[in-house]
Amino acid sequence: MFLNFQTKQEKKISVEFTNKGYTIQKISDLECYNKLLDKIYKILLKKIKPKSFSKNKIHFFNNLHKHIKKKNINSLRLSVISEINSSQEYKKLVYLIGKKFIDMIVGNELAVQKNLNLSIQLPRDETSLLNIHADTFSGESPFQVVLWLPLVNVYQTKSMFLIPLKKSMKIIKNIKGKNLQSIYKKHKKDMKWLNIKNGEVLIFSPNILHGNTINKTNETRISLNIRFKGLFTPYNKVKGNDRKLGFFYTPLNLKSASKIGIKFKLPNI
C-alpha cells in the first residue's frame, strides 16, 4: 500500500505522467525563463555575428537558419554547449524553470546530468536527426526523467514525436532482433507529435520511444535538455557507456539527513 498525501495538482500531474510517460506544463518561473532566453540569445549573436538581426529573441531563434549555413551548424552547437556548461548558472536556470514539476514527479533530492545539452534543427537539415529510440537502450536509468525545453513554439516536424508509455512498453517488450527503422515505419500511427508553446516545458520518461525527423517547416528549432533522477535510485552501468554518479550525474540538493546518514556507520556490538 502506498500513502499519497499529494495536492490536487500533484495528483493530476502524477497520474498523467504515470499513464502517458510525459507531461507538458506551463512554466511558472518566467523570470528565470526570460533570463535564460536572453543569455542564449546573446551567446548566439556573439558567435554568429549577423549583419542584421531581430531584437525579438523568439523571432531571431526561429530564423536562425537565415544567419548560418547548414555545414556550420554542428560546430556552432558544440561551441554553445561548451559555453553554457562552463558555468553552473545555465543549468541552475533550467532546473529552476522545471523545479516545480521535477519535485512532483521525481522528488527534490536529485542526481542531475552533468552537462546541459543544446539542439538546433534547421529547416530541411538532414544532419540533426534522432532516430526512434528509448534512452534506456543506451544505459540511461529507467528512474530518470528528461526535461526538454524548446526556446520557440514547436509543432509538427519542428517538434519531436513520442509513443505514449503503455504502447511503448508493449512495443519494447517485442523489440528483440528488430530493426528500429522498421519499428518506426510500423508504428507511425502510434506516434504523437508534440505541440509545445514558447513558455512551456516537456518532462518525459526515458522508457518511452521518441525521436525526430527532418524539420519540414520554415523555422528553426532550438531546445535544451537535461536529465534528473532520484539521488538514491539505481544507476545503470553499460560497458563503454557508464551512467554512474560522479561520471554522468552529479548530486543536487542533498539534504542534511542524507549527509548524516551517509557518514554513519553501525558499531560492532
PDB file of C-alpha atoms in Angstrom:
ATOM      1  CA  MET A   1       0.000   0.000   0.000  1.00  0.00           C
ATOM      2  CA  PHE A   2       1.308   3.452  -0.969  1.00  0.00           C
ATOM      3  CA  LEU A   3       0.322   6.502   1.028  1.00  0.00           C
ATOM      4  CA  ASN A   4      -0.485   9.556  -1.046  1.00  0.00           C
ATOM      5  CA  PHE A   5      -0.674  12.991   0.581  1.00  0.00           C
ATOM      6  CA  GLN A   6      -0.315  14.961  -2.641  1.00  0.00           C
ATOM      7  CA  THR A   7      -2.202  18.124  -3.530  1.00  0.00           C
ATOM      8  CA  LYS A   8      -4.809  18.012  -6.316  1.00  0.00           C
ATOM      9  CA  GLN A   9      -2.323  19.466  -8.801  1.00  0.00           C
ATOM     10  CA  GLU A  10       0.382  16.984  -7.802  1.00  0.00           C
ATOM     11  CA  LYS A  11      -2.040  14.080  -8.163  1.00  0.00           C
ATOM     12  CA  LYS A  12      -3.189  15.294 -11.568  1.00  0.00           C
ATOM     13  CA  ILE A  13       0.351  15.628 -12.928  1.00  0.00           C
ATOM     14  CA  SER A  14       1.467  12.344 -11.314  1.00  0.00           C
ATOM     15  CA  VAL A  15      -1.447  10.412 -12.812  1.00  0.00           C
ATOM     16  CA  GLU A  16      -0.828  11.941 -16.239  1.00  0.00           C
ATOM     17  CA  PHE A  17       2.881  11.117 -16.116  1.00  0.00           C
ATOM     18  CA  THR A  18       2.288   7.579 -14.860  1.00  0.00           C
ATOM     19  CA  ASN A  19      -0.255   6.887 -17.606  1.00  0.00           C
ATOM     20  CA  LYS A  20       1.371   8.651 -20.558  1.00  0.00           C
ATOM     21  CA  GLY A  21       5.054   8.786 -19.623  1.00  0.00           C
ATOM     22  CA  TYR A  22       5.218  12.523 -20.218  1.00  0.00           C
ATOM     23  CA  THR A  23       3.665  15.840 -19.292  1.00  0.00           C
ATOM     24  CA  ILE A  24       3.712  19.321 -20.852  1.00  0.00           C
ATOM     25  CA  GLN A  25       3.394  22.137 -18.334  1.00  0.00           C
ATOM     26  CA  LYS A  26       3.309  25.914 -18.409  1.00  0.00           C
ATOM     27  CA  ILE A  27       6.457  27.410 -16.867  1.00  0.00           C
ATOM     28  CA  SER A  28       5.699  29.172 -13.590  1.00  0.00           C
ATOM     29  CA  ASP A  29       9.098  30.860 -13.142  1.00  0.00           C
ATOM     30  CA  LEU A  30       9.021  33.175 -16.158  1.00  0.00           C
ATOM     31  CA  GLU A  31      11.759  35.376 -14.702  1.00  0.00           C
ATOM     32  CA  CYS A  32      14.260  32.501 -14.958  1.00  0.00           C
ATOM     33  CA  TYR A  33      12.947  31.538 -18.380  1.00  0.00           C
ATOM     34  CA  ASN A  34      13.313  35.056 -19.799  1.00  0.00           C
ATOM     35  CA  LYS A  35      16.785  35.335 -18.275  1.00  0.00           C
ATOM     36  CA  LEU A  36      17.781  32.080 -19.968  1.00  0.00           C
ATOM     37  CA  LEU A  37      16.377  33.234 -23.325  1.00  0.00           C
ATOM     38  CA  ASP A  38      18.364  36.450 -23.054  1.00  0.00           C
ATOM     39  CA  LYS A  39      21.610  34.610 -22.284  1.00  0.00           C
ATOM     40  CA  ILE A  40      21.255  32.126 -25.162  1.00  0.00           C
ATOM     41  CA  TYR A  41      20.313  34.994 -27.487  1.00  0.00           C
ATOM     42  CA  LYS A  42      23.469  36.934 -26.582  1.00  0.00           C
ATOM     43  CA  ILE A  43      25.687  33.854 -26.973  1.00  0.00           C
ATOM     44  CA  LEU A  44      24.333  33.187 -30.476  1.00  0.00           C
ATOM     45  CA  LEU A  45      24.742  36.826 -31.510  1.00  0.00           C
ATOM     46  CA  LYS A  46      28.319  36.793 -30.284  1.00  0.00           C
ATOM     47  CA  LYS A  47      29.206  33.600 -32.146  1.00  0.00           C
ATOM     48  CA  ILE A  48      27.341  34.206 -35.413  1.00  0.00           C
ATOM     49  CA  LYS A  49      27.867  37.984 -35.674  1.00  0.00           C
ATOM     50  CA  PRO A  50      24.945  38.568 -38.070  1.00  0.00           C
ATOM     51  CA  LYS A  51      24.985  41.801 -40.063  1.00  0.00           C
ATOM     52  CA  SER A  52      21.358  42.439 -39.216  1.00  0.00           C
ATOM     53  CA  PHE A  53      19.100  40.632 -36.789  1.00  0.00           C
ATOM     54  CA  SER A  54      15.810  40.849 -34.953  1.00  0.00           C
ATOM     55  CA  LYS A  55      15.790  42.206 -31.417  1.00  0.00           C
ATOM     56  CA  ASN A  56      12.854  39.906 -30.780  1.00  0.00           C
ATOM     57  CA  LYS A  57      14.578  36.831 -29.320  1.00  0.00           C
ATOM     58  CA  ILE A  58      11.975  34.296 -30.419  1.00  0.00           C
ATOM     59  CA  HIS A  59      11.903  35.705 -33.955  1.00  0.00           C
ATOM     60  CA  PHE A  60      15.693  35.505 -34.095  1.00  0.00           C
ATOM     61  CA  PHE A  61      15.695  31.874 -32.882  1.00  0.00           C
ATOM     62  CA  ASN A  62      13.001  30.900 -35.393  1.00  0.00           C
ATOM     63  CA  ASN A  63      15.022  32.442 -38.221  1.00  0.00           C
ATOM     64  CA  LEU A  64      18.488  31.293 -37.189  1.00  0.00           C
ATOM     65  CA  HIS A  65      18.824  29.422 -40.493  1.00  0.00           C
ATOM     66  CA  LYS A  66      18.987  32.786 -42.268  1.00  0.00           C
ATOM     67  CA  HIS A  67      22.209  33.608 -40.428  1.00  0.00           C
ATOM     68  CA  ILE A  68      24.172  30.347 -40.612  1.00  0.00           C
ATOM     69  CA  LYS A  69      24.882  27.634 -43.169  1.00  0.00           C
ATOM     70  CA  LYS A  70      23.902  24.033 -42.525  1.00  0.00           C
ATOM     71  CA  LYS A  71      27.515  22.882 -42.752  1.00  0.00           C
ATOM     72  CA  ASN A  72      28.411  25.140 -39.793  1.00  0.00           C
ATOM     73  CA  ILE A  73      25.515  24.232 -37.519  1.00  0.00           C
ATOM     74  CA  ASN A  74      27.215  21.421 -35.608  1.00  0.00           C
ATOM     75  CA  SER A  75      30.331  23.455 -34.812  1.00  0.00           C
ATOM     76  CA  LEU A  76      28.068  26.284 -33.611  1.00  0.00           C
ATOM     77  CA  ARG A  77      26.062  23.880 -31.456  1.00  0.00           C
ATOM     78  CA  LEU A  78      29.182  22.383 -29.863  1.00  0.00           C
ATOM     79  CA  SER A  79      30.601  25.831 -29.226  1.00  0.00           C
ATOM     80  CA  VAL A  80      27.404  26.988 -27.499  1.00  0.00           C
ATOM     81  CA  ILE A  81      27.237  23.765 -25.456  1.00  0.00           C
ATOM     82  CA  SER A  82      30.798  24.342 -24.296  1.00  0.00           C
ATOM     83  CA  GLU A  83      29.975  27.884 -23.186  1.00  0.00           C
ATOM     84  CA  ILE A  84      26.732  27.066 -21.355  1.00  0.00           C
ATOM     85  CA  ASN A  85      28.498  24.266 -19.470  1.00  0.00           C
ATOM     86  CA  SER A  86      31.414  26.465 -18.435  1.00  0.00           C
ATOM     87  CA  SER A  87      29.145  27.970 -15.765  1.00  0.00           C
ATOM     88  CA  GLN A  88      26.583  26.338 -13.446  1.00  0.00           C
ATOM     89  CA  GLU A  89      24.247  29.303 -13.951  1.00  0.00           C
ATOM     90  CA  TYR A  90      22.620  27.909 -17.107  1.00  0.00           C
ATOM     91  CA  LYS A  91      21.942  24.540 -15.504  1.00  0.00           C
ATOM     92  CA  LYS A  92      20.543  26.310 -12.443  1.00  0.00           C
ATOM     93  CA  LEU A  93      18.156  28.381 -14.567  1.00  0.00           C
ATOM     94  CA  VAL A  94      16.893  25.292 -16.413  1.00  0.00           C
ATOM     95  CA  TYR A  95      16.432  23.451 -13.115  1.00  0.00           C
ATOM     96  CA  LEU A  96      14.507  26.342 -11.568  1.00  0.00           C
ATOM     97  CA  ILE A  97      12.312  26.531 -14.683  1.00  0.00           C
ATOM     98  CA  GLY A  98      11.288  22.893 -14.240  1.00  0.00           C
ATOM     99  CA  LYS A  99      11.749  22.544 -10.464  1.00  0.00           C
ATOM    100  CA  LYS A 100       8.060  22.616  -9.545  1.00  0.00           C
ATOM    101  CA  PHE A 101       7.315  19.662 -11.814  1.00  0.00           C
ATOM    102  CA  ILE A 102      10.562  17.786 -11.160  1.00  0.00           C
ATOM    103  CA  ASP A 103       9.732  17.906  -7.437  1.00  0.00           C
ATOM    104  CA  MET A 104       6.274  16.442  -8.122  1.00  0.00           C
ATOM    105  CA  ILE A 105       7.404  13.676 -10.461  1.00  0.00           C
ATOM    106  CA  VAL A 106      10.893  12.737  -9.238  1.00  0.00           C
ATOM    107  CA  GLY A 107      11.431  14.339  -5.824  1.00  0.00           C
ATOM    108  CA  ASN A 108      13.733  17.069  -4.542  1.00  0.00           C
ATOM    109  CA  GLU A 109      16.849  15.093  -3.596  1.00  0.00           C
ATOM    110  CA  LEU A 110      18.312  14.545  -7.019  1.00  0.00           C
ATOM    111  CA  ALA A 111      21.101  13.493  -9.302  1.00  0.00           C
ATOM    112  CA  VAL A 112      21.340  15.765 -12.329  1.00  0.00           C
ATOM    113  CA  GLN A 113      23.119  15.187 -15.626  1.00  0.00           C
ATOM    114  CA  LYS A 114      26.484  16.922 -15.521  1.00  0.00           C
ATOM    115  CA  ASN A 115      26.160  18.641 -18.875  1.00  0.00           C
ATOM    116  CA  LEU A 116      23.284  20.609 -20.310  1.00  0.00           C
ATOM    117  CA  ASN A 117      22.537  19.725 -23.949  1.00  0.00           C
ATOM    118  CA  LEU A 118      21.535  22.034 -26.779  1.00  0.00           C
ATOM    119  CA  SER A 119      19.846  21.009 -30.033  1.00  0.00           C
ATOM    120  CA  ILE A 120      19.493  23.170 -33.132  1.00  0.00           C
ATOM    121  CA  GLN A 121      17.463  21.829 -36.039  1.00  0.00           C
ATOM    122  CA  LEU A 122      17.338  23.954 -39.169  1.00  0.00           C
ATOM    123  CA  PRO A 123      14.615  23.556 -41.803  1.00  0.00           C
ATOM    124  CA  ARG A 124      15.251  20.532 -44.051  1.00  0.00           C
ATOM    125  CA  ASP A 125      18.529  19.738 -42.298  1.00  0.00           C
ATOM    126  CA  GLU A 126      19.269  16.000 -42.603  1.00  0.00           C
ATOM    127  CA  THR A 127      22.255  16.120 -40.232  1.00  0.00           C
ATOM    128  CA  SER A 128      20.325  16.710 -36.995  1.00  0.00           C
ATOM    129  CA  LEU A 129      18.094  13.640 -36.931  1.00  0.00           C
ATOM    130  CA  LEU A 130      17.402  11.467 -33.919  1.00  0.00           C
ATOM    131  CA  ASN A 131      16.000   8.096 -34.934  1.00  0.00           C
ATOM    132  CA  ILE A 132      13.309   6.418 -32.847  1.00  0.00           C
ATOM    133  CA  HIS A 133      14.747   5.054 -29.590  1.00  0.00           C
ATOM    134  CA  ALA A 134      14.314   4.920 -25.829  1.00  0.00           C
ATOM    135  CA  ASP A 135      17.119   6.431 -23.745  1.00  0.00           C
ATOM    136  CA  THR A 136      17.249   3.297 -21.606  1.00  0.00           C
ATOM    137  CA  PHE A 137      18.571   1.406 -24.671  1.00  0.00           C
ATOM    138  CA  SER A 138      21.899   3.237 -24.215  1.00  0.00           C
ATOM    139  CA  GLY A 139      22.150   2.711 -20.467  1.00  0.00           C
ATOM    140  CA  GLU A 140      20.107   5.610 -19.129  1.00  0.00           C
ATOM    141  CA  SER A 141      18.402   4.939 -15.796  1.00  0.00           C
ATOM    142  CA  PRO A 142      14.726   3.922 -16.126  1.00  0.00           C
ATOM    143  CA  PHE A 143      14.157   6.015 -12.975  1.00  0.00           C
ATOM    144  CA  GLN A 144      15.199   9.312 -14.557  1.00  0.00           C
ATOM    145  CA  VAL A 145      13.218  11.925 -16.451  1.00  0.00           C
ATOM    146  CA  VAL A 146      14.272  14.158 -19.324  1.00  0.00           C
ATOM    147  CA  LEU A 147      13.455  17.854 -19.156  1.00  0.00           C
ATOM    148  CA  TRP A 148      13.077  19.160 -22.729  1.00  0.00           C
ATOM    149  CA  LEU A 149      12.834  22.921 -23.070  1.00  0.00           C
ATOM    150  CA  PRO A 150      12.177  24.371 -26.539  1.00  0.00           C
ATOM    151  CA  LEU A 151      13.012  28.080 -26.818  1.00  0.00           C
ATOM    152  CA  VAL A 152      10.445  28.554 -29.596  1.00  0.00           C
ATOM    153  CA  ASN A 153       6.985  27.241 -30.431  1.00  0.00           C
ATOM    154  CA  VAL A 154       7.349  23.662 -31.683  1.00  0.00           C
ATOM    155  CA  TYR A 155       4.801  21.746 -33.727  1.00  0.00           C
ATOM    156  CA  GLN A 156       4.630  19.027 -36.395  1.00  0.00           C
ATOM    157  CA  THR A 157       8.099  18.128 -37.705  1.00  0.00           C
ATOM    158  CA  LYS A 158       9.646  21.148 -35.971  1.00  0.00           C
ATOM    159  CA  SER A 159       8.952  19.296 -32.728  1.00  0.00           C
ATOM    160  CA  MET A 160       9.665  15.726 -31.593  1.00  0.00           C
ATOM    161  CA  PHE A 161       7.456  12.657 -31.644  1.00  0.00           C
ATOM    162  CA  LEU A 162       6.892  10.090 -28.945  1.00  0.00           C
ATOM    163  CA  ILE A 163       4.845   6.981 -28.377  1.00  0.00           C
ATOM    164  CA  PRO A 164       2.948   7.128 -25.050  1.00  0.00           C
ATOM    165  CA  LEU A 165       4.146   4.862 -22.261  1.00  0.00           C
ATOM    166  CA  LYS A 166       1.745   1.894 -22.419  1.00  0.00           C
ATOM    167  CA  LYS A 167       2.136   1.464 -26.167  1.00  0.00           C
ATOM    168  CA  SER A 168       5.916   1.994 -25.936  1.00  0.00           C
ATOM    169  CA  MET A 169       6.195  -0.729 -23.293  1.00  0.00           C
ATOM    170  CA  LYS A 170       4.237  -3.131 -25.495  1.00  0.00           C
ATOM    171  CA  ILE A 171       6.474  -2.403 -28.497  1.00  0.00           C
ATOM    172  CA  ILE A 172       9.713  -2.618 -26.488  1.00  0.00           C
ATOM    173  CA  LYS A 173       8.657  -5.945 -24.998  1.00  0.00           C
ATOM    174  CA  ASN A 174       8.683  -7.454 -28.502  1.00  0.00           C
ATOM    175  CA  ILE A 175      11.542  -5.453 -29.992  1.00  0.00           C
ATOM    176  CA  LYS A 176      14.277  -8.103 -29.749  1.00  0.00           C
ATOM    177  CA  GLY A 177      16.034  -8.650 -33.059  1.00  0.00           C
ATOM    178  CA  LYS A 178      14.044  -5.976 -34.848  1.00  0.00           C
ATOM    179  CA  ASN A 179      15.498  -3.002 -36.679  1.00  0.00           C
ATOM    180  CA  LEU A 180      14.469   0.312 -35.092  1.00  0.00           C
ATOM    181  CA  GLN A 181      13.748   1.758 -38.518  1.00  0.00           C
ATOM    182  CA  SER A 182      11.208  -0.997 -39.112  1.00  0.00           C
ATOM    183  CA  ILE A 183       9.659  -0.148 -35.730  1.00  0.00           C
ATOM    184  CA  TYR A 184       9.394   3.482 -36.867  1.00  0.00           C
ATOM    185  CA  LYS A 185       7.624   2.552 -40.103  1.00  0.00           C
ATOM    186  CA  LYS A 186       5.290   0.064 -38.441  1.00  0.00           C
ATOM    187  CA  HIS A 187       4.192   2.351 -35.603  1.00  0.00           C
ATOM    188  CA  LYS A 188       3.855   5.735 -37.316  1.00  0.00           C
ATOM    189  CA  LYS A 189       0.162   5.737 -36.441  1.00  0.00           C
ATOM    190  CA  ASP A 190       1.029   5.462 -32.720  1.00  0.00           C
ATOM    191  CA  MET A 191       3.370   8.472 -32.757  1.00  0.00           C
ATOM    192  CA  LYS A 192       2.261  11.701 -31.175  1.00  0.00           C
ATOM    193  CA  TRP A 193       3.845  14.896 -32.471  1.00  0.00           C
ATOM    194  CA  LEU A 194       4.058  17.332 -29.585  1.00  0.00           C
ATOM    195  CA  ASN A 195       2.708  20.859 -29.803  1.00  0.00           C
ATOM    196  CA  ILE A 196       4.630  22.881 -27.209  1.00  0.00           C
ATOM    197  CA  LYS A 197       4.290  26.634 -26.961  1.00  0.00           C
ATOM    198  CA  ASN A 198       7.010  29.071 -26.045  1.00  0.00           C
ATOM    199  CA  GLY A 199       6.912  29.214 -22.232  1.00  0.00           C
ATOM    200  CA  GLU A 200       6.058  25.529 -21.772  1.00  0.00           C
ATOM    201  CA  VAL A 201       8.286  22.619 -20.758  1.00  0.00           C
ATOM    202  CA  LEU A 202       8.136  18.902 -21.525  1.00  0.00           C
ATOM    203  CA  ILE A 203       9.155  16.260 -18.980  1.00  0.00           C
ATOM    204  CA  PHE A 204       9.238  12.673 -20.203  1.00  0.00           C
ATOM    205  CA  SER A 205      10.356   9.198 -19.187  1.00  0.00           C
ATOM    206  CA  PRO A 206      13.451   7.664 -20.827  1.00  0.00           C
ATOM    207  CA  ASN A 207      11.430   4.460 -21.206  1.00  0.00           C
ATOM    208  CA  ILE A 208       9.189   5.803 -23.979  1.00  0.00           C
ATOM    209  CA  LEU A 209      10.050   5.613 -27.666  1.00  0.00           C
ATOM    210  CA  HIS A 210      10.756   9.010 -29.186  1.00  0.00           C
ATOM    211  CA  GLY A 211      12.787  10.857 -31.807  1.00  0.00           C
ATOM    212  CA  ASN A 212      12.518  13.405 -34.603  1.00  0.00           C
ATOM    213  CA  THR A 213      12.585  13.621 -38.396  1.00  0.00           C
ATOM    214  CA  ILE A 214      13.590  16.238 -40.955  1.00  0.00           C
ATOM    215  CA  ASN A 215      12.201  19.616 -39.964  1.00  0.00           C
ATOM    216  CA  LYS A 216       9.868  20.347 -42.888  1.00  0.00           C
ATOM    217  CA  THR A 217       8.720  23.704 -41.524  1.00  0.00           C
ATOM    218  CA  ASN A 218      10.305  27.034 -42.445  1.00  0.00           C
ATOM    219  CA  GLU A 219      11.503  27.723 -38.898  1.00  0.00           C
ATOM    220  CA  THR A 220      14.488  26.662 -36.799  1.00  0.00           C
ATOM    221  CA  ARG A 221      14.043  24.725 -33.573  1.00  0.00           C
ATOM    222  CA  ILE A 222      16.337  25.449 -30.633  1.00  0.00           C
ATOM    223  CA  SER A 223      15.903  23.369 -27.492  1.00  0.00           C
ATOM    224  CA  LEU A 224      17.723  22.454 -24.292  1.00  0.00           C
ATOM    225  CA  ASN A 225      17.566  19.134 -22.480  1.00  0.00           C
ATOM    226  CA  ILE A 226      18.876  17.653 -19.263  1.00  0.00           C
ATOM    227  CA  ARG A 227      18.182  14.574 -17.128  1.00  0.00           C
ATOM    228  CA  PHE A 228      17.157  14.224 -13.476  1.00  0.00           C
ATOM    229  CA  LYS A 229      16.699  11.175 -11.254  1.00  0.00           C
ATOM    230  CA  GLY A 230      16.229  10.399  -7.587  1.00  0.00           C
ATOM    231  CA  LEU A 231      19.648  10.521  -5.979  1.00  0.00           C
ATOM    232  CA  PHE A 232      19.249   7.124  -4.305  1.00  0.00           C
ATOM    233  CA  THR A 233      17.551   5.271  -7.178  1.00  0.00           C
ATOM    234  CA  PRO A 234      19.625   2.621  -9.043  1.00  0.00           C
ATOM    235  CA  TYR A 235      22.291   3.614 -11.570  1.00  0.00           C
ATOM    236  CA  ASN A 236      22.745   1.647 -14.786  1.00  0.00           C
ATOM    237  CA  LYS A 237      26.148   0.572 -15.996  1.00  0.00           C
ATOM    238  CA  VAL A 238      26.582  -0.390 -19.628  1.00  0.00           C
ATOM    239  CA  LYS A 239      30.002  -1.406 -20.934  1.00  0.00           C
ATOM    240  CA  GLY A 240      31.643   1.608 -22.558  1.00  0.00           C
ATOM    241  CA  ASN A 241      28.767   3.891 -21.541  1.00  0.00           C
ATOM    242  CA  ASP A 242      28.881   4.393 -17.779  1.00  0.00           C
ATOM    243  CA  ARG A 243      25.948   6.314 -16.303  1.00  0.00           C
ATOM    244  CA  LYS A 244      27.036   6.475 -12.694  1.00  0.00           C
ATOM    245  CA  LEU A 245      27.106   9.234 -10.086  1.00  0.00           C
ATOM    246  CA  GLY A 246      30.194  11.411 -10.411  1.00  0.00           C
ATOM    247  CA  PHE A 247      30.634  10.483 -14.063  1.00  0.00           C
ATOM    248  CA  PHE A 248      27.355  11.181 -15.821  1.00  0.00           C
ATOM    249  CA  TYR A 249      25.375  12.631 -12.889  1.00  0.00           C
ATOM    250  CA  THR A 250      26.192  14.972 -10.044  1.00  0.00           C
ATOM    251  CA  PRO A 251      24.264  15.243  -6.733  1.00  0.00           C
ATOM    252  CA  LEU A 252      21.721  18.054  -6.447  1.00  0.00           C
ATOM    253  CA  ASN A 253      20.014  19.223  -3.252  1.00  0.00           C
ATOM    254  CA  LEU A 254      21.499  16.615  -0.904  1.00  0.00           C
ATOM    255  CA  LYS A 255      19.567  17.022   2.361  1.00  0.00           C
ATOM    256  CA  SER A 256      21.041  17.205   5.869  1.00  0.00           C
ATOM    257  CA  ALA A 257      19.554  13.898   6.996  1.00  0.00           C
ATOM    258  CA  SER A 258      21.142  12.168   3.990  1.00  0.00           C
ATOM    259  CA  LYS A 259      24.517  13.791   4.674  1.00  0.00           C
ATOM    260  CA  ILE A 260      24.428  12.464   8.232  1.00  0.00           C
ATOM    261  CA  GLY A 261      23.133   9.046   7.164  1.00  0.00           C
ATOM    262  CA  ILE A 262      25.831   8.567   4.505  1.00  0.00           C
ATOM    263  CA  LYS A 263      28.587   9.150   7.087  1.00  0.00           C
ATOM    264  CA  PHE A 264      27.041   6.957   9.794  1.00  0.00           C
ATOM    265  CA  LYS A 265      28.481   3.508  10.492  1.00  0.00           C
ATOM    266  CA  LEU A 266      26.968   0.989  12.866  1.00  0.00           C
ATOM    267  CA  PRO A 267      29.346  -0.050  15.677  1.00  0.00           C
ATOM    268  CA  ASN A 268      30.348  -3.660  16.152  1.00  0.00           C
ATOM    269  CA  ILE A 269      28.285  -4.593  19.196  1.00  0.00           C
TER     270      ILE A 269
END
